[in-house]
XYZ file of C-alpha atoms in Angstrom:
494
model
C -30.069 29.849 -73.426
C -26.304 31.262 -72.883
C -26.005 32.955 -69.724
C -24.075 36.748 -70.304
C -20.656 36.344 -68.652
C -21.428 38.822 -65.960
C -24.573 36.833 -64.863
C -22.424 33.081 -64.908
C -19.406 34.893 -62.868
C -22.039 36.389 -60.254
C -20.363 35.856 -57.359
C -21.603 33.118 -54.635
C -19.940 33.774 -51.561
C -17.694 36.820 -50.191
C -14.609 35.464 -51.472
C -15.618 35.672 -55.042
C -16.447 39.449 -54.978
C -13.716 41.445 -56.551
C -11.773 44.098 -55.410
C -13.863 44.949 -52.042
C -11.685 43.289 -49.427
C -12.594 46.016 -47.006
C -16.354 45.246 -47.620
C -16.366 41.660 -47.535
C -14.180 40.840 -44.469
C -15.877 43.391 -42.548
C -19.621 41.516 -43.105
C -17.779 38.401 -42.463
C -16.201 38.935 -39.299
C -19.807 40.335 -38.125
C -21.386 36.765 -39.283
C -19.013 35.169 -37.464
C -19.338 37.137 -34.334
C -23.198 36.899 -34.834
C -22.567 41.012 -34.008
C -24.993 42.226 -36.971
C -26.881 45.557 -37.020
C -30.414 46.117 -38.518
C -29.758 48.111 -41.194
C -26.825 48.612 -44.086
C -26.249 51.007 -46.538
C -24.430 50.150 -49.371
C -23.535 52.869 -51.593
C -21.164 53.573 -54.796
C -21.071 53.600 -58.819
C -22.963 50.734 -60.857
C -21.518 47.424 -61.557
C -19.486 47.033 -58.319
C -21.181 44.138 -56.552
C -23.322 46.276 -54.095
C -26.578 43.944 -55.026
C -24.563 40.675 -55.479
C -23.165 41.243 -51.524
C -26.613 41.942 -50.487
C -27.744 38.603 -51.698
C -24.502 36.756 -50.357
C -24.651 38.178 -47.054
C -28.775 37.423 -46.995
C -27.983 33.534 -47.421
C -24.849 34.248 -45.285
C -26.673 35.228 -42.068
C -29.412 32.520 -42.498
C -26.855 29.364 -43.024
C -26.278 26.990 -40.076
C -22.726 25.779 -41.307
C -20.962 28.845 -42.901
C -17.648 28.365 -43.497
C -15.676 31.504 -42.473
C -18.241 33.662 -43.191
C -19.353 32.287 -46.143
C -22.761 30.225 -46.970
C -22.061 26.860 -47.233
C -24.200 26.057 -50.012
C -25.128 23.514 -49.161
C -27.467 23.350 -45.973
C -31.172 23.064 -45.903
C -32.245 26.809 -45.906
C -28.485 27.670 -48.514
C -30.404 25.640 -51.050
C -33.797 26.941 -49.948
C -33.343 30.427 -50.179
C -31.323 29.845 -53.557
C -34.543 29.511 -54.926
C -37.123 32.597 -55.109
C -38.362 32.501 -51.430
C -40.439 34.616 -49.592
C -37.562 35.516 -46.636
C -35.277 37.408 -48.893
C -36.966 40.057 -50.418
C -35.603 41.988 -53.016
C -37.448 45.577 -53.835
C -36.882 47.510 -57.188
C -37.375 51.104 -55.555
C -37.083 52.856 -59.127
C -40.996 51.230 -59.677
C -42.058 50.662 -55.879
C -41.193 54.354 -54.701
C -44.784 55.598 -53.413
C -45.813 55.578 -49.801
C -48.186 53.351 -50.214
C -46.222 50.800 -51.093
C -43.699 51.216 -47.853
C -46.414 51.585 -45.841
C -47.311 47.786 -47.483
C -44.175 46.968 -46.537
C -44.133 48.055 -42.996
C -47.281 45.435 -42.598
C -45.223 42.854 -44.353
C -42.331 43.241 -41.671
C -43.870 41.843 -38.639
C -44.414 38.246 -40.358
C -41.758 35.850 -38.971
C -39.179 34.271 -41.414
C -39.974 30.657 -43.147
C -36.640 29.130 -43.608
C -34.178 30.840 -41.950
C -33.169 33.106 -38.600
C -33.894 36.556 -40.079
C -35.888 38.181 -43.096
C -34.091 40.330 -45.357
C -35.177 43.010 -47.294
C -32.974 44.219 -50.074
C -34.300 47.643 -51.458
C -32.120 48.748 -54.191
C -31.857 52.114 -55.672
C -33.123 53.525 -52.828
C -32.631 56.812 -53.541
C -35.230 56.510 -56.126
C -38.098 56.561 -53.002
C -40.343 59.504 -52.520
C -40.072 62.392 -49.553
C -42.989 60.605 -47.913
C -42.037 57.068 -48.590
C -38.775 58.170 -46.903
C -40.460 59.009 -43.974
C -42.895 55.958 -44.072
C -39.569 53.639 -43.862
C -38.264 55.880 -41.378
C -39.637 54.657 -38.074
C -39.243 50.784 -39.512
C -35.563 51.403 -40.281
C -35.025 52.563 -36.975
C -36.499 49.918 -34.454
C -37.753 47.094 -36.775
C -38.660 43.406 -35.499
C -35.552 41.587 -34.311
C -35.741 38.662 -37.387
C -35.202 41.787 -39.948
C -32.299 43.234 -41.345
C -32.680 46.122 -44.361
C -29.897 46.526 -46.742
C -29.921 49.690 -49.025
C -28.235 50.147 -52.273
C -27.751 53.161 -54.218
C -25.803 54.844 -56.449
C -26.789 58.481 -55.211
C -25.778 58.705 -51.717
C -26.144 62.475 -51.852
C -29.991 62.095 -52.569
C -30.522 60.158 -49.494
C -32.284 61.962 -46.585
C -29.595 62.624 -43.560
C -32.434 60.820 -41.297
C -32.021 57.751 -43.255
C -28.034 57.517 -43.236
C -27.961 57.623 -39.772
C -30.051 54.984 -38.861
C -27.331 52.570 -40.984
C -24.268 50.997 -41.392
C -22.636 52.427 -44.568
C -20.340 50.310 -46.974
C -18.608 52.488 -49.982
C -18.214 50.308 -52.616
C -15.369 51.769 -54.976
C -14.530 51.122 -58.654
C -11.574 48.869 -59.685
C -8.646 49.776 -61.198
C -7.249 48.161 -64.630
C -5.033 45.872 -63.197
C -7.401 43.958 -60.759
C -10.164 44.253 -63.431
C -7.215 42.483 -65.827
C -6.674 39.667 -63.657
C -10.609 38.908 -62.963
C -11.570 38.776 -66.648
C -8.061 36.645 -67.187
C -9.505 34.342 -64.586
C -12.925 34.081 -66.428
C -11.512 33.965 -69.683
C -9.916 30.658 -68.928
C -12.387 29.420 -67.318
C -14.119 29.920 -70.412
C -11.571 28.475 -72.794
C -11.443 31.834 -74.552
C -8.164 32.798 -76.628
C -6.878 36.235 -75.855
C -3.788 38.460 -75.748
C -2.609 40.819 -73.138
C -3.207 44.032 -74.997
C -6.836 43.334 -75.283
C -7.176 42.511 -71.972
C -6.318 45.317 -71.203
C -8.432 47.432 -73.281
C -11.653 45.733 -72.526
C -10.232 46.017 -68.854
C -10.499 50.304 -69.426
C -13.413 50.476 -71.571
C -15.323 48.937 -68.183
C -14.419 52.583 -66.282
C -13.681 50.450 -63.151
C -17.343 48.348 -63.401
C -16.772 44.990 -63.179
C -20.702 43.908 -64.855
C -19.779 46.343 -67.333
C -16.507 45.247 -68.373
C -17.991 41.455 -68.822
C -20.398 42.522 -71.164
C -18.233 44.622 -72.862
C -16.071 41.237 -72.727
C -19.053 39.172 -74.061
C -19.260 41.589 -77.278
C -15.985 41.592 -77.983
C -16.148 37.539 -77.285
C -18.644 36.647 -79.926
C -17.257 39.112 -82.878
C -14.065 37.581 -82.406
C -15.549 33.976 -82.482
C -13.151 33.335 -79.368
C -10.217 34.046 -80.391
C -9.966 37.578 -78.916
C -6.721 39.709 -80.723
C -5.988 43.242 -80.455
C -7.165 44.472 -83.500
C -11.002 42.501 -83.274
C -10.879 44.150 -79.424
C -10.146 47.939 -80.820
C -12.953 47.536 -83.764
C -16.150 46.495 -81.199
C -14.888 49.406 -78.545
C -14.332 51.976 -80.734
C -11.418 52.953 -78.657
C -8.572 55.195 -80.487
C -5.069 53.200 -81.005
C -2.267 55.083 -79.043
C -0.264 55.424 -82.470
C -3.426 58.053 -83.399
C -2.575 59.941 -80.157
C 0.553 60.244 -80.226
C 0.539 61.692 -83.876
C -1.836 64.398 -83.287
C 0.243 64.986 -79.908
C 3.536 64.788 -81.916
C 2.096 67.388 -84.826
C 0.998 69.850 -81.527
C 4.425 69.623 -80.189
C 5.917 70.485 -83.926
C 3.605 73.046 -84.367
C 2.962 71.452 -87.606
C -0.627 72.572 -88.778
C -1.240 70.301 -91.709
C 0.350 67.159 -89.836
C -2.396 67.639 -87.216
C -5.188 68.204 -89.751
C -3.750 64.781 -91.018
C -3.314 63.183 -88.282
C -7.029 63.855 -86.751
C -8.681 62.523 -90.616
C -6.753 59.662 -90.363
C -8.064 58.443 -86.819
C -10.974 59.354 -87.745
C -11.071 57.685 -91.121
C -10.685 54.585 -89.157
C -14.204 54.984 -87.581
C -13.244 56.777 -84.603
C -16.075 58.242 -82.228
C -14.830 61.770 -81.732
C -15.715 62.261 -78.362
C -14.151 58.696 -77.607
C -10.917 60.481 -79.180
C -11.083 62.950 -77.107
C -11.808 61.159 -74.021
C -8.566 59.139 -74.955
C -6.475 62.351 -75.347
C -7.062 63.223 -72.142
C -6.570 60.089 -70.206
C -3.075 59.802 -72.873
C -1.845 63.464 -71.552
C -2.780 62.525 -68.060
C -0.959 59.437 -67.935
C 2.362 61.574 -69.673
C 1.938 64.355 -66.506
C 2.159 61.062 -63.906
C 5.019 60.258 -65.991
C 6.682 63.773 -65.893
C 6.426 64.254 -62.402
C 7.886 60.259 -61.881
C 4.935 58.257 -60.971
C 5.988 54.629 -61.468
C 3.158 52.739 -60.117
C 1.429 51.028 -62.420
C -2.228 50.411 -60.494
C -2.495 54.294 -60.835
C -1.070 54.423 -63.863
C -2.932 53.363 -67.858
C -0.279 52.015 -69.371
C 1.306 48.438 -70.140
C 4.923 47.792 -68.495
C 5.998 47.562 -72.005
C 4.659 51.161 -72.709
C 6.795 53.197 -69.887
C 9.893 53.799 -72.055
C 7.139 55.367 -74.818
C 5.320 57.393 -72.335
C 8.538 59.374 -70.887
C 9.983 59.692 -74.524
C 6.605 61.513 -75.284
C 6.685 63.339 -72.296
C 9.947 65.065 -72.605
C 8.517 66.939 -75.720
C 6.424 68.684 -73.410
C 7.067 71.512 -70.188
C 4.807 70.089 -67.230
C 2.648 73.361 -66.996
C 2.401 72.666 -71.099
C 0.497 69.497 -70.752
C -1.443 70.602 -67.698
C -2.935 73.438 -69.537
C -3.396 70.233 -72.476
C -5.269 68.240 -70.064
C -7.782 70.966 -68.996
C -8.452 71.528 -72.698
C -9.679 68.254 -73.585
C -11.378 67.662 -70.629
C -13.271 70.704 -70.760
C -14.377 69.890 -74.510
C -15.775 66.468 -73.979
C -18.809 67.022 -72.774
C -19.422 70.299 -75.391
C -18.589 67.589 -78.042
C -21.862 65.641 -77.022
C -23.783 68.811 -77.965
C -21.834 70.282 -81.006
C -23.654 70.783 -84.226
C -19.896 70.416 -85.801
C -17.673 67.812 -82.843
C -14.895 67.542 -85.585
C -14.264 71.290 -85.639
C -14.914 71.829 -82.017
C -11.806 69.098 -81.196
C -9.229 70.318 -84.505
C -9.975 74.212 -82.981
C -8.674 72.810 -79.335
C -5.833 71.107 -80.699
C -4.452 74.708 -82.880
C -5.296 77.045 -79.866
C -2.889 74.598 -77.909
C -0.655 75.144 -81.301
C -1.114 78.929 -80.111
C 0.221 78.785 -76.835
C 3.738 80.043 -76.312
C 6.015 76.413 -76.910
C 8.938 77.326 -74.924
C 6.631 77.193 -71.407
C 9.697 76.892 -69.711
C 11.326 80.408 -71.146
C 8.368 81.730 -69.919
C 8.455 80.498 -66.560
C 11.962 81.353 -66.501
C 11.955 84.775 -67.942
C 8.613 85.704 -64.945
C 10.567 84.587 -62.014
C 13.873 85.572 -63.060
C 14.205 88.318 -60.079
C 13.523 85.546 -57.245
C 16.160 83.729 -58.681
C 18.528 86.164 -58.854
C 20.582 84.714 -55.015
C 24.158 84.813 -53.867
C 23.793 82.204 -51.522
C 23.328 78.785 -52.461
C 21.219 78.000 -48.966
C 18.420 80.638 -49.663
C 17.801 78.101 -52.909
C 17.096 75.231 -50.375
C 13.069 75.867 -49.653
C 12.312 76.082 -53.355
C 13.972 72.538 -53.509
C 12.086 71.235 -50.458
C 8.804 72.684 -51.760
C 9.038 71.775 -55.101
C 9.491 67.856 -53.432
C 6.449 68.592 -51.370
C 4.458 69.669 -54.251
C 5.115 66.422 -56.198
C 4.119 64.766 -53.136
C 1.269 66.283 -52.772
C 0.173 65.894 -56.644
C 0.496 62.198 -55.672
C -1.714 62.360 -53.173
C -4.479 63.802 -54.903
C -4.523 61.173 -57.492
C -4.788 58.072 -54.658
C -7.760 60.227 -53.405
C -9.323 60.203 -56.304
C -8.450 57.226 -57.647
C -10.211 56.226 -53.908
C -13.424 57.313 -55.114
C -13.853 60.047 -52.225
C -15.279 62.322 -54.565
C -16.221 65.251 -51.718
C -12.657 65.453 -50.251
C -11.074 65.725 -54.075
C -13.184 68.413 -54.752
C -12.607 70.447 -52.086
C -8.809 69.661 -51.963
C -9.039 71.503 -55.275
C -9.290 75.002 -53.282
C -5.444 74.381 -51.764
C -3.525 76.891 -53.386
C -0.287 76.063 -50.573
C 1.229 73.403 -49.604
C 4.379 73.501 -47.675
C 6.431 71.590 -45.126
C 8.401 72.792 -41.978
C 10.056 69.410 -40.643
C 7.937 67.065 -39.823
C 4.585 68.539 -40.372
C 2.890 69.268 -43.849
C 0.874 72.713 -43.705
C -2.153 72.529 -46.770
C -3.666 76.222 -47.125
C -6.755 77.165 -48.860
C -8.932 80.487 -49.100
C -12.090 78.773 -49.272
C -14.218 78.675 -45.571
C -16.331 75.802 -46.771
C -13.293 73.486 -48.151
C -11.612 74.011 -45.110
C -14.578 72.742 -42.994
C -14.524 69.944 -45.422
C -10.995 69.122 -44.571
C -10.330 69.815 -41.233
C -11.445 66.720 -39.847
C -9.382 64.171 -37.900
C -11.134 61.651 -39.571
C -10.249 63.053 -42.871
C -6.180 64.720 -41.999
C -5.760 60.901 -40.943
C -6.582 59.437 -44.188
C -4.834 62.231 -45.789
C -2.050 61.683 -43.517
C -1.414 57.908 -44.047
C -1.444 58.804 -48.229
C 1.037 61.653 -47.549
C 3.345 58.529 -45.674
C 2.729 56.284 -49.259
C 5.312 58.653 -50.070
C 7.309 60.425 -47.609
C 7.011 58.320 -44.311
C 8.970 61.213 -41.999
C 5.679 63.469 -42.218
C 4.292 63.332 -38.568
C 1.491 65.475 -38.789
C -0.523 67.565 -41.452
C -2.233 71.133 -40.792
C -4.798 72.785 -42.249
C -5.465 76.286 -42.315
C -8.019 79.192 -43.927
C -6.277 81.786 -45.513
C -8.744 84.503 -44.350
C -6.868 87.302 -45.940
C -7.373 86.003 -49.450
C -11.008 84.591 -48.551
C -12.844 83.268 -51.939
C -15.465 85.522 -53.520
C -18.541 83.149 -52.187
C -17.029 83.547 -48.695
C -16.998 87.544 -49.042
C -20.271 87.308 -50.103
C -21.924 85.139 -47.510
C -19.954 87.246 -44.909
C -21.728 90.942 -46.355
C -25.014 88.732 -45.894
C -24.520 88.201 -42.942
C -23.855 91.338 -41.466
C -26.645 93.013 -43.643
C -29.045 89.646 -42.302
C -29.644 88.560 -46.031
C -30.579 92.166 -47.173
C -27.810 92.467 -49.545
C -28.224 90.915 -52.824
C -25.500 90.648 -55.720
C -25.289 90.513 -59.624
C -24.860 87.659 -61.290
């Protein structure tokens, strides 16, 4: 039987797994200190190599001759434990959640390893355990025998009991961007003997969403329709993915204000068996790639486009005012999920594209014509702070996108509430009206890794603030104040 691609590129050693440097040279380092802990946590989306470490650093901490870190392979209990084996233990908590079967475990525990130094139990999707089988593992996870170390995977972090996270060492495992997911599937391509080009490299590359096990399957698919010899075409027809030429039509007939250009230009991606929320999806990403563009972003491992596409993208972009294809972006990303449940998607997507149609085209008059009496100055060194801040703000836009793009999901949100940003020399001031974002953010933990993203950019910045803007405190916070001085009594309308 042929193995999928994404179970014959499994990783077998630390140096294999993509794209978690961080991850893997940490656990090594520990090996080879022999400084391990008792209990890991290793969290983040599917497909990242969460289980495949587990199993790596399992054999890792049981081989007599690892080579920096790594198993060798090829010791006594390396090729034991490569078979199934009764000292690495893997558990399937989605079907093994109930107490009693934790409590099972707990008994299980106390028997000493067979081939190696130390038992392992790997207990993925963790999050899937019950209240009580939570607390059953509890008192195990905290003092268990010396030959056992738990590792816990999940891909809901925010489902696991506070109790349990701090009783382990927690590993974020973070989706990859295009280009490193481009140069793995390159690597296993030829290793493969498959034919491809770039451009569908590429696009398989983005139809994974950062998921390396889901990008090789996706890869496999595309593999056997295009009896491999992978092209660009053969790629686009198994993903379903829209061709940019489609997006940029409908985009050009918005910008003309051309009604039945767009009508025309919609049919015909469609007519080409085009999965409308898939469209949609691609709009978006298309206009948010043109706003990185029109505020300069030239890095390519943020940006999802091809070298060769740049000189497109900034062409495109020009038809547009920045505030324009904000207000763009927010449309089609607020319709793609009411597309899933839309009696008539087709309609739902042409009505988003002609109320965009309906706002005013000349954004920039309008800009222009509301803030006409601030700039309305004699002198020419009053204009200075609107130049610095304007820099700041593109900055800071910059910023936002590595966080994201970063995977700290909790921080991006609540960076959403900033509704200032500012600098006065060498210290960048962040203001936001909302008590529990500010909580969120004023951490020295957190300012620091804001901090060293602000210097990605502008490496003067020293220091970065944060402050509540009381005055203008968000609705929630206004409430939960009148609460508390009433001690709950108070109750509001939805």
């Amino acid at each position: 039987m042929n193995l999928a691609l994404y179970r014959e590129f499994r990783p077998s050693n630390f140096d294999e797994v993509v794209g978690q440097d961080f991850i893997t040279k940490t656990l090594k380092n520990q090996i080879k200190t022999d400084r391990l802990t008792h209990a890991y946590l290793f969290c983040g989306p599917r497909g990242t190599g969460k289980t495949s470490t587990a199993k790596i650093f399992a054999r890792a901490v049981n081989c007599t001759h690892t080579h920096d870190g790594n198993p060798c392979g090829m010791c006594a209990e390396c090729v034991a434990l490569s078979e199934p084996n009764t000292d690495i233990v893997e558990i399937d908590a989605a079907s093994n959640n109930r107490v009693e079967e934790i409590r099972d475990l707990r008994e299980k525990v106390n028997f000493p390893p067979l081939i190696g130094k130390y038992k392992v139990y790997i207990v993925d999707e963790v999050h899937m355990l019950t209240e009580s089988a939570f607390n059953a593992l509890l008192k195990t996870l905290e003092e268990p025998p010396k030959h056992v170390i738990f590792i816990l995977a999940t891909t809901e972090i925010h489902k696991l009991p506070a109790t349990i996270l701090s009783r382990c060492t927690r590993f974020d495992f973070k989706l990859l961007p295009i280009q490193e997911l481009v140069e793995h599937l390159k690597n296993v391509f030829d290793a493969k003997k498959i034919k491809y080009d770039e451009k569908s490299l590429h696009l398989i590359a983005k139809a994974g969403e950062g998921s390396v096990r889901d990008m090789l399957s996706i890869a496999d698919s595309v593999a056997s329709y295009c009896d491999y010899n992978i092209t660009y075409e053969n790629t686009e027809k198994v993903i379903g993915l829209s061709d940019r030429d489609s997006i940029k039509n409908i985009l050009q007939a918005i910008a003309n204000q051309d009604v039945s250009e767009l009508f025309l230009a919609v049919k015909s991606a469609l007519g080409r068996g085009k999965n409308i929320q898939v469209l949609c999806k691609e709009m978006a990403d298309f206009i948010k790639n043109l706003i990185m563009v029109k505020v300069g972003v030239g890095d390519y491992s943020i940006l999802d486009i091809l070298p060769g596409e740049y000189a497109s993208f900034v062409e495109m972009s020009n038809l547009f005012d920045i505030d324009y294809l904000k207000r763009a972006f927010s449309q089609f990303a607020r319709i793609e999920l009411e597309l899933k449940y839309s009696l008539n998607p087709e309609n739902l997507f042409e009505t988003a594209c002609l109320q965009l149609m309906s706002i005013d085209s000349s954004p920039v008059e309008t800009v222009v014509r509301r803030e006409a009496p601030k700039q309305v100055v004699k002198e020419p060194v009053k204009a200075e702070p609107i130049r610095e801040q304007t820099e700041i703000e593109k900055i800071w836009g910059n910023v936002l996108i590595k966080v994201k793009e970063n995977n700290m999901f909790a921080l991006s949100n609540a960076l959403t509430t900033v509704n200032k940003v500012a600098q006065i020399g060498k210290n960048i001031i962040i203001t936001t009206n909302d008590l529990g974002s500010y909580e969120m953010i004023d951490n020295s933990e957190r300012i620091g890794v804001l901090l060293k993203l602000v210097k990605l950019f502008d490496d003067s910045i020293e220091n970065m603030i944060v402050e509540y803007d009381k005055s203008n405190a968000s609705v929630q916070d206004i409430k939960d104040s009148l609460k508390d001085a009433f001690k709950s009594k108070i109750k509001f309308k939805e």
